[in-house]
mmCIF file of C-alpha atoms in Angstrom:
data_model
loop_
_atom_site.group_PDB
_atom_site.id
_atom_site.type_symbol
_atom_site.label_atom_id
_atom_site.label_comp_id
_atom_site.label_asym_id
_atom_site.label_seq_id
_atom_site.Cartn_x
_atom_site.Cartn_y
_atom_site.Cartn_z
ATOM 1 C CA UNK Y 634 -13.017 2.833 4.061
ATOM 2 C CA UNK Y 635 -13.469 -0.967 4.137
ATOM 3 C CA UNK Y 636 -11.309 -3.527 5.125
ATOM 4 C CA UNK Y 637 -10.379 -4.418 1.505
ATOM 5 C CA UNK Y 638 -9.868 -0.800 0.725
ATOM 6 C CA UNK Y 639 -7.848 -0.056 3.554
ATOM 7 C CA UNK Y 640 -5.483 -3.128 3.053
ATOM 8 C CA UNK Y 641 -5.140 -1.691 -0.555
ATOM 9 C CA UNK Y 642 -3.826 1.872 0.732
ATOM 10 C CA UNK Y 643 -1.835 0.564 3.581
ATOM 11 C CA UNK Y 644 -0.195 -1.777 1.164
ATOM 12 C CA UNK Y 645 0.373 1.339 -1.446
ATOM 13 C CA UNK Y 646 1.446 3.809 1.469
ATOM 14 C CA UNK Y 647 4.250 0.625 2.124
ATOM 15 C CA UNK Y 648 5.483 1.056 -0.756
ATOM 16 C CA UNK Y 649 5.894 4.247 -0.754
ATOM 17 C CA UNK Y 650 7.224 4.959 1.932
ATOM 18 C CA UNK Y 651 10.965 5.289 1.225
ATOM 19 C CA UNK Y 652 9.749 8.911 -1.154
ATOM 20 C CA UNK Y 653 7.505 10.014 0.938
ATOM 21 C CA UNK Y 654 7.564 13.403 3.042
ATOM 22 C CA UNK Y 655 8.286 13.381 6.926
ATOM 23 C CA UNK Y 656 4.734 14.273 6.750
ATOM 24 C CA UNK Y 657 3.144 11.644 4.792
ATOM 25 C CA UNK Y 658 4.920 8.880 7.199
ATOM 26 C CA UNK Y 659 3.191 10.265 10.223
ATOM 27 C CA UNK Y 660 0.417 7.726 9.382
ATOM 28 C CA UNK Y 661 -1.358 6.169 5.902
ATOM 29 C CA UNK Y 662 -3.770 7.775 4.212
ATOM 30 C CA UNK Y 663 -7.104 8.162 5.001
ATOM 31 C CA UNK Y 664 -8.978 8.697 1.951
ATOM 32 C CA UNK Y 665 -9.699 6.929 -0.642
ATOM 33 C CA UNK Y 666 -10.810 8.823 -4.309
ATOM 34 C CA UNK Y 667 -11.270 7.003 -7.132
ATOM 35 C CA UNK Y 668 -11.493 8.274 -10.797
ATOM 36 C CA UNK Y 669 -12.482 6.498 -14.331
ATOM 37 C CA UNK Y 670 -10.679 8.125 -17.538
ATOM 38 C CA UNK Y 671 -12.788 6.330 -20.928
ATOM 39 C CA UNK Y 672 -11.302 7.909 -24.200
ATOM 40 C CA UNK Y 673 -14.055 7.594 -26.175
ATOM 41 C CA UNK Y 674 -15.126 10.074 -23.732
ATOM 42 C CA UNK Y 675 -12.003 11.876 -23.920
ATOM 43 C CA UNK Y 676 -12.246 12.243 -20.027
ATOM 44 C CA UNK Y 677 -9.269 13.984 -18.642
ATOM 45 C CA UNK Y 678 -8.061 16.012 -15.455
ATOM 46 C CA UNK Y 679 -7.591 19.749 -16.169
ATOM 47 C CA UNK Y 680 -4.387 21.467 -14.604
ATOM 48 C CA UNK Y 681 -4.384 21.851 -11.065
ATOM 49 C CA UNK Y 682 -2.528 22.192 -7.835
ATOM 50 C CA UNK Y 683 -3.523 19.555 -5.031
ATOM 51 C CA UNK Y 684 -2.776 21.099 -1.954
ATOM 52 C CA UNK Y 685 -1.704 24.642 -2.461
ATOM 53 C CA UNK Y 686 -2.779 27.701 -4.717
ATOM 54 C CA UNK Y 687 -0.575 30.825 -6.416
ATOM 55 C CA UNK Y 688 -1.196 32.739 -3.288
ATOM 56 C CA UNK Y 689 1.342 29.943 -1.832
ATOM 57 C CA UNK Y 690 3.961 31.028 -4.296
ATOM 58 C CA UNK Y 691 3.261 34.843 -3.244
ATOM 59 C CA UNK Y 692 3.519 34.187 0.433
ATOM 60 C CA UNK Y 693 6.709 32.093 -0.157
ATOM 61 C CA UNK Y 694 8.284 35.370 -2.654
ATOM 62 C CA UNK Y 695 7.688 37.391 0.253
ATOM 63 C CA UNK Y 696 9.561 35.208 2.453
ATOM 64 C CA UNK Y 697 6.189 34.004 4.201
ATOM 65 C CA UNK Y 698 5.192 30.229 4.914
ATOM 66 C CA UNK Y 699 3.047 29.246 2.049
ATOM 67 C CA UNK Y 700 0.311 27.545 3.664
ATOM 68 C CA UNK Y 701 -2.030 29.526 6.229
ATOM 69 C CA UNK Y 702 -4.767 28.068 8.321
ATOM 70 C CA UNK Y 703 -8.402 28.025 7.435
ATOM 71 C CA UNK Y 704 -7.071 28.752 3.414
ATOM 72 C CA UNK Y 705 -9.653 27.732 1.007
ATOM 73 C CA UNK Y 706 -9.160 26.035 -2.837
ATOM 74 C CA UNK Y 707 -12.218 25.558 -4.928
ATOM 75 C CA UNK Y 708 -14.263 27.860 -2.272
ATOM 76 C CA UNK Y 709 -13.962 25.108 0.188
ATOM 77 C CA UNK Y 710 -11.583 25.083 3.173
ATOM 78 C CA UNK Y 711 -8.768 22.448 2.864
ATOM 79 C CA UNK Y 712 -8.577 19.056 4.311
ATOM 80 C CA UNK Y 713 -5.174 17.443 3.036
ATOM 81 C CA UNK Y 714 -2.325 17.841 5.769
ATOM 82 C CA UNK Y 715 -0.129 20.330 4.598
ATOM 83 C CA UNK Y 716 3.070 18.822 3.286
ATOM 84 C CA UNK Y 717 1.657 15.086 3.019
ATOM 85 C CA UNK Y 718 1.781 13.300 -0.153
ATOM 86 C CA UNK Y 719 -0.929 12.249 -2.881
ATOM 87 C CA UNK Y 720 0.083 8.525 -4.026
ATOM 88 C CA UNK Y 721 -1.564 7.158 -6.978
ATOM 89 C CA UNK Y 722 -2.364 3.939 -8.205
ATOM 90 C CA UNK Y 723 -3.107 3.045 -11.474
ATOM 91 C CA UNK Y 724 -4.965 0.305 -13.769
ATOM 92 C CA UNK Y 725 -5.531 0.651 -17.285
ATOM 93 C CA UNK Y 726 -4.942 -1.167 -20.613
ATOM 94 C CA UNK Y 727 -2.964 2.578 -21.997
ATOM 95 C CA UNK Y 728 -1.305 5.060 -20.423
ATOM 96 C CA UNK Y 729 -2.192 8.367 -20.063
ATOM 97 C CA UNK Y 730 0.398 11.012 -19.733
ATOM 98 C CA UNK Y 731 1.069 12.906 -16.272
ATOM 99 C CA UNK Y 732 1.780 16.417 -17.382
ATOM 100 C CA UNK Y 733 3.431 19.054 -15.768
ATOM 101 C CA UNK Y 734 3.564 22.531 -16.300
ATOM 102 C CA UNK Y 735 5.968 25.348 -14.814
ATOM 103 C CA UNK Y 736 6.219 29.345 -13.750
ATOM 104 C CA UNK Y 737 7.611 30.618 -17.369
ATOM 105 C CA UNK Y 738 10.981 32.033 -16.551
ATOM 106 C CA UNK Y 739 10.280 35.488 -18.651
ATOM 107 C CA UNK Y 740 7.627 36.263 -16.067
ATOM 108 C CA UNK Y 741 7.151 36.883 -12.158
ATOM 109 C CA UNK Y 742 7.165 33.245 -10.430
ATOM 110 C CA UNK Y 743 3.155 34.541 -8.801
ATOM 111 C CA UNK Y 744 2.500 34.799 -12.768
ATOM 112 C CA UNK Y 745 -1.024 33.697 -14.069
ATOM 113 C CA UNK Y 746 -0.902 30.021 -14.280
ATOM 114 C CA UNK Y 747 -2.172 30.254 -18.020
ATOM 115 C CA UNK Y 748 1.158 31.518 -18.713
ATOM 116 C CA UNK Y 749 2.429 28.218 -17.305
ATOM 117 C CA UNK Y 750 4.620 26.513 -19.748
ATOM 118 C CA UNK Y 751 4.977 22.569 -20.394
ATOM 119 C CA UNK Y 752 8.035 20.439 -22.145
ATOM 120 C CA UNK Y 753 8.181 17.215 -22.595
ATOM 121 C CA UNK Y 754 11.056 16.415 -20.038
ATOM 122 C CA UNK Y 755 8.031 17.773 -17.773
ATOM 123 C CA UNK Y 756 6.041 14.397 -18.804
ATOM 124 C CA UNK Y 757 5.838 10.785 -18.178
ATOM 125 C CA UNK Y 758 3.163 8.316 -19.050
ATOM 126 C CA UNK Y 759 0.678 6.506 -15.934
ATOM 127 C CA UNK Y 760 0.995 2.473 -16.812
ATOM 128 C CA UNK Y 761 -0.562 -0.302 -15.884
ATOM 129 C CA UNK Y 762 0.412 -1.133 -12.504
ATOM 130 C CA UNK Y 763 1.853 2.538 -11.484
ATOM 131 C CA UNK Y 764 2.584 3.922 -8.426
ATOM 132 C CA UNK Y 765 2.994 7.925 -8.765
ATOM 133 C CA UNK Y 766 3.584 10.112 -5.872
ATOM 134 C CA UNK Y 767 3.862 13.747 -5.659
ATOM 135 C CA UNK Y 768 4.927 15.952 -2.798
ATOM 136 C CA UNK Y 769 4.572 19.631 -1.614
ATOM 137 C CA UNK Y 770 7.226 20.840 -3.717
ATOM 138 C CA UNK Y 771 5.847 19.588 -6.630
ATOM 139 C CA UNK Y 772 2.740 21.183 -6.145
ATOM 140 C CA UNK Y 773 3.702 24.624 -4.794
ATOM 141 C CA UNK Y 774 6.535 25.129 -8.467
ATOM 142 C CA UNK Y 775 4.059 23.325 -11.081
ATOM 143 C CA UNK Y 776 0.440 22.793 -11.940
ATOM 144 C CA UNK Y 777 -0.460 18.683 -12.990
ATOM 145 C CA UNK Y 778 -2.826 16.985 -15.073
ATOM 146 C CA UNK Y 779 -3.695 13.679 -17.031
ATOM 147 C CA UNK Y 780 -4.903 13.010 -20.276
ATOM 148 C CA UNK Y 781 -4.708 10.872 -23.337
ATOM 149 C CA UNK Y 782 -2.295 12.572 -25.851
ATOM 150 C CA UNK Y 783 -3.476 11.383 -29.152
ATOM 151 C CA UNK Y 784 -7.115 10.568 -28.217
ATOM 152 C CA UNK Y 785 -9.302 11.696 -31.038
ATOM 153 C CA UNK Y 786 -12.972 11.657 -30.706
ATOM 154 C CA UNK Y 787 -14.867 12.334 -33.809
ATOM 155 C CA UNK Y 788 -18.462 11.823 -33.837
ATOM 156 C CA UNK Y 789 -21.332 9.315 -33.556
ATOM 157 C CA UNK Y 790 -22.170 7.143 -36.021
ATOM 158 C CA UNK Y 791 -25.079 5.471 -37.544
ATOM 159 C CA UNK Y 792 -24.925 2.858 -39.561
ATOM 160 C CA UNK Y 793 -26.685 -0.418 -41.204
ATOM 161 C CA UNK Y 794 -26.058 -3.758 -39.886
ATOM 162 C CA UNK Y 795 -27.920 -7.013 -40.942
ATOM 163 C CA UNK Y 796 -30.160 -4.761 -42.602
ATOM 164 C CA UNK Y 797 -31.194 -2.803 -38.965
ATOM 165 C CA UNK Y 798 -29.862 0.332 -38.261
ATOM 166 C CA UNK Y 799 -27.666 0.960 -35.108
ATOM 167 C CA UNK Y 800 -25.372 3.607 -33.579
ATOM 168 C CA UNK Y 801 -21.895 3.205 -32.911
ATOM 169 C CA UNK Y 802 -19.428 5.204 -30.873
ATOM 170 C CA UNK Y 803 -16.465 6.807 -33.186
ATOM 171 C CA UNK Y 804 -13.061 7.709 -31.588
ATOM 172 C CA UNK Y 805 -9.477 7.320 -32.821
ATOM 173 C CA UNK Y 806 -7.477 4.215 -33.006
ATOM 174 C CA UNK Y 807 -9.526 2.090 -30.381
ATOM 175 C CA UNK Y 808 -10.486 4.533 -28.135
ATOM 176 C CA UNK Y 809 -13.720 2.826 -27.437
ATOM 177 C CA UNK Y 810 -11.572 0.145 -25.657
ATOM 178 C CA UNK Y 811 -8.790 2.521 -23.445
ATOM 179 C CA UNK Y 812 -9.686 3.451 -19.996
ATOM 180 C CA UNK Y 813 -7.271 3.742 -16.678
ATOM 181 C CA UNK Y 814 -8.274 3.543 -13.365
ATOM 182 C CA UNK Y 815 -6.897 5.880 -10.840
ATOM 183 C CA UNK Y 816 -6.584 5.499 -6.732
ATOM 184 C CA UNK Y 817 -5.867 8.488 -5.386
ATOM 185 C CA UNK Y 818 -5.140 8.676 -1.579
ATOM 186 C CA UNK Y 819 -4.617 11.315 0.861
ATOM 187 C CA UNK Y 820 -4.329 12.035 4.174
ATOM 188 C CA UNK Y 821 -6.786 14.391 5.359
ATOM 189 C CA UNK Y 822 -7.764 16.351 8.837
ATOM 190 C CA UNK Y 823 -11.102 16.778 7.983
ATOM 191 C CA UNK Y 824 -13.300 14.341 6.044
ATOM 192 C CA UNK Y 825 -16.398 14.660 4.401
ATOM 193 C CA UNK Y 826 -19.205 12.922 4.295
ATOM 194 C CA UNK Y 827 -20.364 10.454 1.918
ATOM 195 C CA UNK Y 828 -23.002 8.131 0.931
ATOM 196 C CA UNK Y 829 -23.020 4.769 1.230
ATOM 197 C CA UNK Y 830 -25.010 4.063 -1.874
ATOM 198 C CA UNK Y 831 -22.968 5.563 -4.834
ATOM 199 C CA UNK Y 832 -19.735 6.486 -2.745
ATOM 200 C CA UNK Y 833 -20.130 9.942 -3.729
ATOM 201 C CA UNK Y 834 -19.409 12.695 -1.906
ATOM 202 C CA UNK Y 835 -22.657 14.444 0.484
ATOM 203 C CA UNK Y 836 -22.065 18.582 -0.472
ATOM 204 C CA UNK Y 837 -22.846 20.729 2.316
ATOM 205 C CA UNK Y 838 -23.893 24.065 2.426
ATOM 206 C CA UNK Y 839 -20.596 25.774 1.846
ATOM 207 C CA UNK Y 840 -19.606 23.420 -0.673
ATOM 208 C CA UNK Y 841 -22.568 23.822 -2.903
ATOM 209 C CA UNK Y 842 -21.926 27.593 -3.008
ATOM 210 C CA UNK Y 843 -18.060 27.374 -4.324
ATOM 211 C CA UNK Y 844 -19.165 24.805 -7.049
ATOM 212 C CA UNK Y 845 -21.256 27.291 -8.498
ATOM 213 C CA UNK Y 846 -18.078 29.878 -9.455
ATOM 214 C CA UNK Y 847 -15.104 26.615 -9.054
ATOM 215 C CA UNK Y 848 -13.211 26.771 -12.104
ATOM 216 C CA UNK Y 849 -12.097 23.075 -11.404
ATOM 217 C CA UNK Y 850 -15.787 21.980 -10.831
ATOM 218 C CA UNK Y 851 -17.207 23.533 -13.746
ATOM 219 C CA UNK Y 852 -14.270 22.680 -16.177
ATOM 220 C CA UNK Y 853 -14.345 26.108 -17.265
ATOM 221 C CA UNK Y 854 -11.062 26.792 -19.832
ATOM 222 C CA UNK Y 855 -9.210 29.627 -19.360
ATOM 223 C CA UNK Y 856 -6.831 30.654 -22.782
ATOM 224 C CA UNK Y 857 -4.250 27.912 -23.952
ATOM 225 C CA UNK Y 858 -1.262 27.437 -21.967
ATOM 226 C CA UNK Y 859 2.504 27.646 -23.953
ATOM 227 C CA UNK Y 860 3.612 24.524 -24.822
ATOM 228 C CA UNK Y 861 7.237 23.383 -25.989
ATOM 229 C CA UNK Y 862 8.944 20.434 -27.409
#
């Protein structure tokens, strides 16, 4: 990270540090993600767990630690310490809602996730200005995502203006204006390799291979989820 950056996370992980895990105050995190949500895009994170998978929630029902070494998520072998914390940062002109979603109680707790259920207590919205952080437990007993609740994007336009055609972009109430801004950090053991140009990430080998089948990376949808009010 640079200087700048690195002031911004130590200055975050400060912050933070009174929820934090015994883990996540061994030392600040050392990487730096940053993701762009545009609603006329209706860009969005799917559910997901962070740092842990259902085969965590097995090996804990069987009275088993749930994180092994060497375990994989998204075909690629995990970097986040086990048990640290993801902190969040946030900038936008609307909120987007961090959703949760939980094992549904008339099922086994190593259930498929799409039988997850969400409720509104299991919701709260990602401001201007917020500082969200989430710990092991909350990503071993729910899945997490982001989006814009009433975000509505309808079509492309065209349309005469001054007697010269142009397109417009079409979304809901303003969309083409909403956007938020999210720092993620982490504290990993193993970090990858980027360049230096766009800041995106250099895939390897191994990497390559699990983004082909990732259900994450290819934002493939499994069947609706339950959801309650």
């Amino acid at each position: 990270m640079k200087n700048i950056e690195l002031a911004f996370v130590l200055e975050c992980w400060v912050k933070a540090w009174p929820y934090l895990t015994s883990e996540g105050r061994v030392g600040p995190p050392n990487l730096l993600q940053t993701c762009v949500y545009n609603a006329i895009k209706g860009t969005q994170m799917g559910f997901h767990r962070d740092n842990s998978s259902i085969n965590s929630v097995r090996r804990m029902r069987n009275k088993e630690l749930p994180y092994v070494e060497d375990a994989k998520y998204a075909g690629v072998k995990n970097s986040q310490v086990y048990g640290s914390n993801v902190i969040v940062y946030s900038v936008c002109n609307d909120s987007m809602s961090m959703v949760f979603a939980c094992p549904n109680p008339m099922h086994n707790v190593d259930q498929d996730t799409r039988k997850y259920i969400e409720h509104k207590c299991l919701s709260f919205p990602l401001g201007d200005g917020y500082l969200s952080i989430l710990d092991g437990v909350d990503d071993l007993c729910f899945q997490h995502n982001v989006r814009w609740d009433d975000c509505e994007l309808h079509s492309i336009k065209t349309r005469i203006a001054d007697g010269e055609e142009c397109v417009r972009e079409v979304g809901g109430d303003n969309d083409d204006l909403r956007y938020r801004v999210a720092f993620v950090m982490r504290r990993c053991t193993t970090i990858k390799d980027f360049y230096t140009d766009t800041s995106t990430i250099r895939l390897d080998d191994e990497m390559k291979e699990a983004m082909k089948n990732s259900i994450a990376n290819n934002n493939i949808k499994g069947s609706g989820r339950d959801a309650y009010d």
